[in-house]
Amino acid sequence: MKILAMDSTATAASVALMEDGCLLGEFYMNVKLTHSQTLLPMAEQLLACTQVALQDIGLFAVSAGPGSFTGVRIGVSAVKGLALAQSKPCVGVSTLEAMAYNAGQLDGIACCLMDARCGQVYGALFEVGGGRVTRLTEDAALPAEEMACLCRKQKKQIFLVGDGAQMCYNKTEFKAFTPFLLEEPLRQQHASGVAKAAAAAFARGQAVAAAELLPLYLRLPQAERELRHRQTGEKG
């Protein structure tokens, strides 16, 4: 089965085409153009370069969050539209889980981190090895210091992945257990990881129709958080 996967949850954007575990092609851009300008053109060019027709795609996949609210919406909307037009199933996967596949061939714990602003990270831990990824903690929005506490409880080597990895690597709390920082561009989100996570989700029967695909937000958008804070004094 051919899987067309997209990621637009952070600054970088990418599109990948995978068939039965083999990566046929991937386009990756880390520029300051909006994802609405780059995502679908990359998908179109990738299909043209691999000589695969859109109707031959068996599953559409997207990193559905956490991440930039605008980026998540763009990616989910693009995949919903493509899947609906082709009457094909789709899968929304955790951005953090997809990133864990960047370290899938290593032996240890992938600490997947995204900069959530406001002094927080989106983070989760996964055990990796031999291409396999096993979730250890649920996706959460939390202070980087709390993520470091979760890491210190692990007995294996910690590998930092994601656009929040460098920030955390520089913190004293993380240096205490000498984590390994993945190099660029492997550190960033990749649609190939989305495709691998989607294949696993499809095997578990988690594919949905286009109308059922939803973004995975871990907290309210900033505008809603600020409104709630003004109205109730609560911090979102």
CSV table of C-alpha atoms in Angstrom, one decimal:
chain,number,residue,atom,x,y,z
A,1,MET,CA,0.0,0.0,0.0
A,2,LYS,CA,1.2,3.5,-0.9
A,3,ILE,CA,1.1,6.1,1.9
A,4,LEU,CA,1.3,9.8,1.2
A,5,ALA,CA,2.3,11.6,4.4
A,6,MET,CA,2.6,15.3,5.4
A,7,ASP,CA,4.1,17.2,8.3
A,8,SER,CA,3.6,21.0,8.8
A,9,THR,CA,3.6,21.2,12.6
A,10,ALA,CA,6.7,23.4,13.0
A,11,THR,CA,8.9,25.7,10.8
A,12,ALA,CA,10.0,22.8,8.6
A,13,ALA,CA,7.5,21.1,6.3
A,14,SER,CA,7.8,17.8,4.4
A,15,VAL,CA,5.9,15.3,2.3
A,16,ALA,CA,6.8,11.7,1.9
A,17,LEU,CA,5.7,8.7,-0.2
A,18,MET,CA,6.1,5.3,1.3
A,19,GLU,CA,5.1,1.8,0.0
A,20,ASP,CA,5.2,-1.3,2.2
A,21,GLY,CA,7.8,0.2,4.4
A,22,CYS,CA,10.1,1.5,1.6
A,23,LEU,CA,10.5,5.2,1.3
A,24,LEU,CA,10.0,6.1,-2.4
A,25,GLY,CA,10.7,9.8,-1.9
A,26,GLU,CA,10.5,12.7,0.4
A,27,PHE,CA,10.6,16.5,0.0
A,28,TYR,CA,11.7,18.6,2.9
A,29,MET,CA,11.8,22.4,3.3
A,30,ASN,CA,13.0,24.4,6.3
A,31,VAL,CA,12.4,28.0,5.1
A,32,LYS,CA,10.1,30.8,6.3
A,33,LEU,CA,7.5,30.4,3.6
A,34,THR,CA,4.0,29.6,5.0
A,35,HIS,CA,3.1,25.9,4.7
A,36,SER,CA,0.0,26.9,2.6
A,37,GLN,CA,2.6,27.9,0.0
A,38,THR,CA,4.8,24.8,0.1
A,39,LEU,CA,2.9,21.7,1.3
A,40,LEU,CA,0.6,20.9,-1.6
A,41,PRO,CA,3.2,22.0,-4.3
A,42,MET,CA,5.7,19.6,-2.7
A,43,ALA,CA,3.1,16.8,-2.7
A,44,GLU,CA,2.3,17.4,-6.4
A,45,GLN,CA,6.0,17.4,-7.3
A,46,LEU,CA,6.7,14.3,-5.3
A,47,LEU,CA,4.0,12.4,-7.1
A,48,ALA,CA,5.3,13.6,-10.4
A,49,CYS,CA,8.9,12.7,-9.7
A,50,THR,CA,7.9,9.2,-8.5
A,51,GLN,CA,5.4,8.8,-11.3
A,52,VAL,CA,2.7,7.8,-8.9
A,53,ALA,CA,-0.9,9.0,-9.5
A,54,LEU,CA,-3.0,10.4,-6.7
A,55,GLN,CA,-5.6,7.8,-7.1
A,56,ASP,CA,-3.0,5.1,-6.4
A,57,ILE,CA,-2.5,6.3,-2.9
A,58,GLY,CA,-4.1,3.9,-0.5
A,59,LEU,CA,-3.7,5.9,2.7
A,60,PHE,CA,-3.2,9.6,3.5
A,61,ALA,CA,-1.4,10.5,6.7
A,62,VAL,CA,-0.6,13.7,8.6
A,63,SER,CA,1.0,14.7,11.8
A,64,ALA,CA,-2.1,16.0,13.5
A,65,GLY,CA,-0.4,17.6,16.5
A,66,PRO,CA,0.9,18.8,18.8
A,67,GLY,CA,2.6,21.8,17.1
A,68,SER,CA,1.9,25.2,15.7
A,69,PHE,CA,-1.8,25.7,15.6
A,70,THR,CA,-1.7,27.2,12.1
A,71,GLY,CA,0.6,24.5,10.8
A,72,VAL,CA,-1.5,21.7,12.3
A,73,ARG,CA,-4.6,23.1,10.7
A,74,ILE,CA,-2.9,23.4,7.3
A,75,GLY,CA,-1.7,19.9,7.3
A,76,VAL,CA,-4.9,18.3,8.6
A,77,SER,CA,-7.0,20.4,6.1
A,78,ALA,CA,-4.8,19.3,3.2
A,79,VAL,CA,-5.0,15.6,4.0
A,80,LYS,CA,-8.7,15.8,4.7
A,81,GLY,CA,-9.2,17.4,1.2
A,82,LEU,CA,-7.1,14.8,-0.6
A,83,ALA,CA,-8.6,11.8,1.2
A,84,LEU,CA,-12.1,13.1,0.7
A,85,ALA,CA,-11.6,13.7,-3.0
A,86,GLN,CA,-10.2,10.2,-3.5
A,87,SER,CA,-12.6,8.5,-1.0
A,88,LYS,CA,-9.6,7.0,0.7
A,89,PRO,CA,-8.9,6.5,4.4
A,90,CYS,CA,-6.6,8.7,6.4
A,91,VAL,CA,-4.6,8.7,9.7
A,92,GLY,CA,-3.7,11.5,12.0
A,93,VAL,CA,-0.6,10.6,14.1
A,94,SER,CA,1.1,12.3,17.0
A,95,THR,CA,3.9,14.6,15.9
A,96,LEU,CA,6.0,13.4,18.8
A,97,GLU,CA,5.5,9.7,17.9
A,98,ALA,CA,6.4,10.4,14.3
A,99,MET,CA,9.6,12.1,15.5
A,100,ALA,CA,10.6,9.1,17.5
A,101,TYR,CA,11.1,7.2,14.3
A,102,ASN,CA,14.0,9.5,13.6
A,103,ALA,CA,15.8,7.6,16.3
A,104,GLY,CA,14.2,4.3,15.5
A,105,GLN,CA,17.5,2.5,14.7
A,106,LEU,CA,19.2,3.7,17.9
A,107,ASP,CA,19.0,1.8,21.2
A,108,GLY,CA,17.6,3.8,24.0
A,109,ILE,CA,14.9,6.4,24.8
A,110,ALA,CA,13.8,9.0,22.4
A,111,CYS,CA,12.8,12.2,24.2
A,112,CYS,CA,10.7,14.0,21.6
A,113,LEU,CA,10.4,17.7,22.3
A,114,MET,CA,8.7,20.7,20.6
A,115,ASP,CA,8.9,24.3,21.7
A,116,ALA,CA,5.4,25.1,23.0
A,117,ARG,CA,6.4,28.7,24.0
A,118,CYS,CA,5.4,30.2,27.3
A,119,GLY,CA,8.2,28.3,29.0
A,120,GLN,CA,6.7,24.9,28.1
A,121,VAL,CA,7.5,22.0,25.7
A,122,TYR,CA,5.3,19.4,24.1
A,123,GLY,CA,7.0,16.2,25.0
A,124,ALA,CA,6.8,12.4,25.2
A,125,LEU,CA,9.2,9.5,25.8
A,126,PHE,CA,9.5,6.5,23.5
A,127,GLU,CA,11.7,3.4,23.7
A,128,VAL,CA,13.4,2.9,20.4
A,129,GLY,CA,15.6,0.1,18.9
A,130,GLY,CA,15.7,-2.0,15.8
A,131,GLY,CA,13.3,0.3,14.0
A,132,ARG,CA,10.6,-0.2,16.6
A,133,VAL,CA,9.0,2.6,18.6
A,134,THR,CA,7.2,1.9,21.9
A,135,ARG,CA,5.4,4.7,23.7
A,136,LEU,CA,6.4,5.2,27.4
A,137,THR,CA,4.5,8.4,28.2
A,138,GLU,CA,1.5,10.3,26.8
A,139,ASP,CA,2.0,13.5,24.9
A,140,ALA,CA,1.9,16.5,27.3
A,141,ALA,CA,2.5,20.2,27.5
A,142,LEU,CA,4.7,20.8,30.5
A,143,PRO,CA,7.7,22.8,31.7
A,144,ALA,CA,11.0,21.6,30.3
A,145,GLU,CA,12.2,20.9,33.9
A,146,GLU,CA,9.4,18.4,34.4
A,147,MET,CA,10.4,16.7,31.2
A,148,ALA,CA,13.9,16.4,32.5
A,149,CYS,CA,12.6,14.7,35.6
A,150,LEU,CA,10.9,12.1,33.5
A,151,CYS,CA,14.1,11.5,31.6
A,152,ARG,CA,16.2,11.0,34.7
A,153,LYS,CA,14.0,8.1,35.7
A,154,GLN,CA,14.9,6.2,32.6
A,155,LYS,CA,17.8,3.7,32.7
A,156,LYS,CA,18.8,3.8,29.0
A,157,GLN,CA,20.6,6.4,26.9
A,158,ILE,CA,18.3,9.5,26.1
A,159,PHE,CA,18.2,10.9,22.6
A,160,LEU,CA,16.8,14.3,22.2
A,161,VAL,CA,14.6,14.9,19.1
A,162,GLY,CA,12.6,17.8,17.8
A,163,ASP,CA,12.6,21.6,17.4
A,164,GLY,CA,12.7,21.9,21.2
A,165,ALA,CA,15.7,19.6,21.6
A,166,GLN,CA,18.4,22.2,21.4
A,167,MET,CA,16.7,24.4,23.9
A,168,CYS,CA,16.4,21.6,26.4
A,169,TYR,CA,19.9,20.3,25.7
A,170,ASN,CA,21.3,23.6,26.9
A,171,LYS,CA,19.4,23.5,30.2
A,172,THR,CA,21.2,22.4,33.3
A,173,GLU,CA,18.5,19.9,34.2
A,174,PHE,CA,19.1,18.0,31.0
A,175,LYS,CA,22.9,18.1,31.1
A,176,ALA,CA,22.8,16.2,34.4
A,177,PHE,CA,22.1,12.9,32.6
A,178,THR,CA,24.2,13.6,29.4
A,179,PRO,CA,21.6,13.1,26.7
A,180,PHE,CA,22.6,12.7,23.1
A,181,LEU,CA,21.3,15.5,20.8
A,182,LEU,CA,20.4,14.3,17.3
A,183,GLU,CA,22.0,16.3,14.5
A,184,GLU,CA,20.2,18.4,11.9
A,185,PRO,CA,18.1,17.6,9.9
A,186,LEU,CA,17.4,14.3,11.6
A,187,ARG,CA,16.4,16.2,14.7
A,188,GLN,CA,13.4,17.8,13.0
A,189,GLN,CA,10.0,16.5,12.1
A,190,HIS,CA,9.9,14.5,8.9
A,191,ALA,CA,7.0,13.2,6.9
A,192,SER,CA,8.7,9.8,6.5
A,193,GLY,CA,8.3,9.4,10.3
A,194,VAL,CA,4.6,10.3,9.9
A,195,ALA,CA,4.3,7.6,7.2
A,196,LYS,CA,5.9,4.9,9.5
A,197,ALA,CA,3.7,5.9,12.4
A,198,ALA,CA,0.6,5.9,10.1
A,199,ALA,CA,1.5,2.4,8.8
A,200,ALA,CA,1.5,1.1,12.4
A,201,ALA,CA,-1.7,2.9,13.2
A,202,PHE,CA,-3.4,1.5,10.1
A,203,ALA,CA,-2.3,-2.0,11.1
A,204,ARG,CA,-4.0,-1.4,14.5
A,205,GLY,CA,-7.2,-0.5,12.6
A,206,GLN,CA,-7.0,3.2,13.5
A,207,ALA,CA,-7.6,4.7,10.0
A,208,VAL,CA,-10.6,7.0,9.6
A,209,ALA,CA,-12.7,8.6,6.9
A,210,ALA,CA,-11.7,12.1,5.9
A,211,ALA,CA,-14.6,13.7,7.8
A,212,GLU,CA,-13.4,12.1,11.1
A,213,LEU,CA,-9.8,13.4,10.9
A,214,LEU,CA,-9.2,15.9,13.6
A,215,PRO,CA,-6.3,18.0,14.9
A,216,LEU,CA,-4.7,16.9,18.2
A,217,TYR,CA,-4.3,20.0,20.3
A,218,LEU,CA,-2.8,19.7,23.8
A,219,ARG,CA,-3.9,23.2,24.9
A,220,LEU,CA,-6.0,26.0,23.7
A,221,PRO,CA,-4.7,28.5,21.1
A,222,GLN,CA,-3.0,31.6,22.7
A,223,ALA,CA,-5.9,33.9,21.9
A,224,GLU,CA,-8.3,31.7,23.7
A,225,ARG,CA,-5.9,31.2,26.7
A,226,GLU,CA,-5.5,35.0,27.0
A,227,LEU,CA,-9.3,35.5,26.8
A,228,ARG,CA,-9.9,32.9,29.5
A,229,HIS,CA,-7.2,34.5,31.7
A,230,ARG,CA,-8.9,37.9,31.3
A,231,GLN,CA,-12.3,36.5,32.1
A,232,THR,CA,-11.4,34.2,35.0
A,233,GLY,CA,-7.8,34.8,36.0
A,234,GLU,CA,-7.0,31.2,35.0
A,235,LYS,CA,-3.7,30.4,33.1
A,236,GLY,CA,-4.3,28.1,30.1
